[in-house]
XYZ file of C-alpha atoms in Angstrom:
230
model
C 0.000 0.000 0.000
C 1.338 3.403 -0.938
C 1.629 6.122 1.689
C -0.628 9.081 0.948
C -0.234 12.150 3.131
C -3.425 13.334 4.844
C -5.001 16.592 3.762
C -3.821 19.509 5.895
C -7.112 21.341 5.397
C -9.442 18.424 6.135
C -12.725 19.958 7.246
C -15.791 18.342 8.746
C -18.266 17.735 5.952
C -21.062 20.191 6.624
C -24.700 19.157 7.002
C -25.674 21.570 4.234
C -22.535 21.197 2.127
C -22.477 23.137 -1.134
C -20.569 22.391 -4.346
C -17.395 24.251 -5.212
C -17.781 27.370 -7.296
C -14.158 28.482 -7.639
C -10.720 26.967 -8.047
C -9.909 27.901 -4.450
C -12.677 25.650 -3.080
C -11.764 21.980 -2.939
C -12.036 21.054 0.705
C -14.460 18.882 2.622
C -17.191 21.456 2.994
C -17.167 22.179 -0.731
C -16.866 18.625 -2.097
C -20.575 18.184 -2.705
C -24.074 17.675 -1.340
C -24.883 14.199 -0.018
C -28.593 14.709 -0.593
C -28.102 15.265 -4.336
C -26.768 12.199 -6.196
C -25.663 14.452 -9.040
C -23.232 16.326 -6.792
C -21.007 13.399 -5.733
C -19.651 10.534 -7.784
C -16.985 7.890 -8.053
C -14.093 7.580 -10.478
C -11.117 5.308 -10.996
C -7.671 6.728 -11.657
C -6.236 5.639 -14.986
C -2.934 5.897 -16.798
C 0.612 6.506 -15.627
C 2.619 7.894 -13.903
C 1.203 8.491 -10.393
C -0.741 11.744 -10.282
C -0.432 14.240 -7.420
C -3.288 16.165 -5.908
C -3.264 19.903 -6.558
C -4.066 22.279 -3.719
C -6.898 24.798 -3.649
C -4.865 27.962 -3.309
C -5.039 31.119 -5.426
C -3.939 30.434 -9.011
C -4.482 26.684 -8.693
C -5.020 24.094 -10.062
C -3.069 23.806 -13.300
C 0.578 24.452 -12.377
C 3.429 22.328 -11.030
C 3.704 24.665 -8.052
C 0.173 23.597 -7.073
C 1.127 19.953 -6.587
C 0.883 18.353 -3.156
C 2.975 15.425 -1.948
C -0.116 13.208 -1.751
C -0.786 11.154 -4.877
C -2.899 8.370 -6.378
C -2.086 5.707 -8.961
C -3.962 3.790 -11.640
C -6.737 1.700 -10.122
C -7.395 3.895 -7.094
C -11.062 4.809 -6.614
C -11.769 8.412 -5.578
C -14.909 10.279 -4.582
C -15.546 13.115 -7.018
C -17.263 16.445 -6.499
C -17.333 19.762 -8.318
C -15.110 20.560 -11.289
C -13.267 23.623 -12.528
C -11.849 23.673 -16.021
C -9.952 20.430 -16.638
C -9.809 19.466 -12.938
C -12.145 17.658 -10.552
C -12.319 17.999 -6.776
C -11.607 14.536 -5.347
C -11.131 12.687 -2.072
C -9.142 9.511 -1.469
C -9.560 7.753 1.920
C -6.630 6.037 3.591
C -5.427 4.891 7.015
C -3.930 8.297 7.840
C -7.113 10.291 7.389
C -7.327 10.703 3.635
C -6.259 13.200 0.988
C -8.290 15.759 -0.933
C -7.544 18.079 -3.826
C -7.882 18.680 -7.549
C -7.057 15.902 -10.031
C -6.955 16.182 -13.854
C -10.255 15.056 -15.343
C -8.366 13.257 -18.119
C -6.885 10.881 -15.513
C -10.290 9.882 -14.101
C -12.673 7.249 -15.448
C -16.214 7.812 -14.096
C -17.777 4.750 -12.452
C -21.429 3.806 -12.139
C -22.824 4.069 -8.608
C -25.934 2.206 -7.437
C -28.406 4.963 -6.452
C -30.337 2.620 -4.136
C -27.988 -0.080 -2.792
C -29.395 -3.111 -0.921
C -29.336 -3.309 2.874
C -26.421 -5.745 2.822
C -24.212 -3.097 1.208
C -24.459 -0.910 4.333
C -23.554 -3.558 6.887
C -20.041 -3.668 8.322
C -17.317 -1.829 10.213
C -16.302 1.467 8.611
C -13.499 3.903 9.461
C -12.153 7.223 8.220
C -8.644 6.279 9.311
C -6.843 8.445 11.843
C -4.652 11.413 11.009
C -3.876 14.839 12.431
C -5.459 13.862 15.730
C -8.896 13.064 14.410
C -10.928 10.192 13.049
C -14.138 8.213 13.390
C -15.460 4.656 13.321
C -18.958 3.449 12.486
C -20.559 0.033 12.787
C -23.670 -0.557 10.699
C -25.980 -3.529 11.178
C -29.434 -4.641 10.120
C -32.377 -3.989 12.426
C -35.373 -5.344 10.572
C -36.041 -3.053 7.617
C -33.788 -0.408 9.147
C -30.035 0.072 9.434
C -28.634 0.593 12.919
C -25.719 3.004 13.190
C -23.287 3.030 16.136
C -20.113 5.080 16.150
C -17.452 7.043 17.954
C -15.323 9.988 16.848
C -12.338 11.711 18.433
C -10.301 14.882 18.249
C -7.000 14.789 20.147
C -5.720 18.186 21.247
C -2.946 16.949 23.541
C -2.783 13.217 24.207
C -0.120 13.490 26.913
C -2.193 16.001 28.844
C -5.339 13.946 28.358
C -6.941 16.724 26.339
C -9.121 14.578 24.094
C -12.605 15.406 22.818
C -14.873 12.615 21.694
C -18.342 11.996 20.371
C -20.876 9.235 19.922
C -23.744 8.519 17.603
C -26.404 5.808 17.873
C -29.541 5.578 15.792
C -31.458 3.682 13.162
C -33.296 4.535 9.992
C -34.483 3.040 6.736
C -32.367 3.919 3.683
C -34.152 6.173 1.228
C -32.686 6.442 -2.274
C -29.239 5.486 -0.971
C -29.261 7.918 1.978
C -29.593 7.313 5.725
C -30.760 10.158 7.981
C -29.820 9.573 11.637
C -30.972 11.684 14.596
C -30.104 11.243 18.283
C -33.163 12.823 19.868
C -31.868 12.433 23.429
C -28.836 14.629 22.745
C -28.896 18.232 23.989
C -27.092 19.332 20.836
C -29.469 17.460 18.520
C -26.895 15.201 16.844
C -27.852 14.534 13.231
C -25.957 12.741 10.490
C -26.530 11.940 6.848
C -24.894 8.841 5.361
C -24.609 7.908 1.701
C -23.039 4.897 0.014
C -20.875 5.689 -2.997
C -19.437 2.472 -4.384
C -16.976 1.040 -1.826
C -17.142 4.162 0.332
C -19.529 5.492 2.968
C -19.715 9.297 2.921
C -21.011 11.017 6.042
C -22.019 14.564 6.956
C -23.105 15.728 10.394
C -24.456 18.936 11.894
C -21.582 19.519 14.317
C -23.658 18.468 17.324
C -22.383 14.919 17.803
C -19.542 15.487 20.265
C -17.066 17.883 21.833
C -15.275 20.773 20.158
C -13.829 19.913 16.725
C -15.303 16.417 16.857
C -17.050 15.332 13.678
C -18.321 12.193 12.002
C -18.033 13.925 8.627
C -15.740 12.156 6.194
C -15.255 9.301 3.755
C -15.307 5.884 5.393
C -13.878 2.651 4.079
C -13.991 -0.937 5.252
C -10.648 -2.349 6.327
C -8.991 0.854 7.514
C -7.361 0.765 10.972
C -9.893 1.482 13.678
C -9.321 3.248 16.981
C -10.959 0.174 18.514
C -8.053 -2.008 17.306
C-alpha cells in the first residue's frame, strides 16, 4: 500500500454542504451535497505515472507549483465532487485520514454508482482512518427493515495532557434512495448525520452536534482501515 499524506485542510463535511464554485474551493465542505446524487460521484484513476493532488490555493489548479505530496495511482477509486476547467475535486480515503484536492479530469474514469444499494451493502465496520489527531469509526448492522448506526469519533488536542474530545452517535433509519438520515433525539445538541453509500465508500455529513469541540463524524469511510478500537 502506498503512503498518501493526509489533507492539511481536512474539514468536517457540513450538514448543508455546497458544491465548489471556484478553483480555491476543494475542501471537505465544498466537495458536494450528499442529498443530491448528481453532486457526488466515483471515479477510478487511470494511466501513468502516479498523479499528485493539486491544492486549492489562489492560481491553482493547473501548475506544477500547485502539486501536493499526496498522490494516487492507476486503479485507485476516488470520490468526485465539483469541477473547474480540466480538474475535478476529489477525495481519497486512507489509514492516515485521507487526501483531498484537484485531479486532472483526463486521468479519471467515471464509475457507475448504485443509487439505491441493498441493505447488505451498508452492513459492516467502517473507518475514516486516523490522522492529524482526528478520526471516526462506524458500525452498521441490520435492524429489521432499518439500518442501525453506532459510532465514535475523536479529536486529540494533547494526548499526553489527556486533552481529548470525543463523540458518539447511535440511531437507526431506513435507507431512502441510498441515503440514511440519523438523529439522536436524546442529545442536547441534537446530533444529526446523513450517510450515503458511494461504491466502496460510505460518505457522512453531520451537523456539528455529535460530540465535543472539533469532533465530527463527517468524512469518507472505508472498510478495512485501521480502527481506533483495534
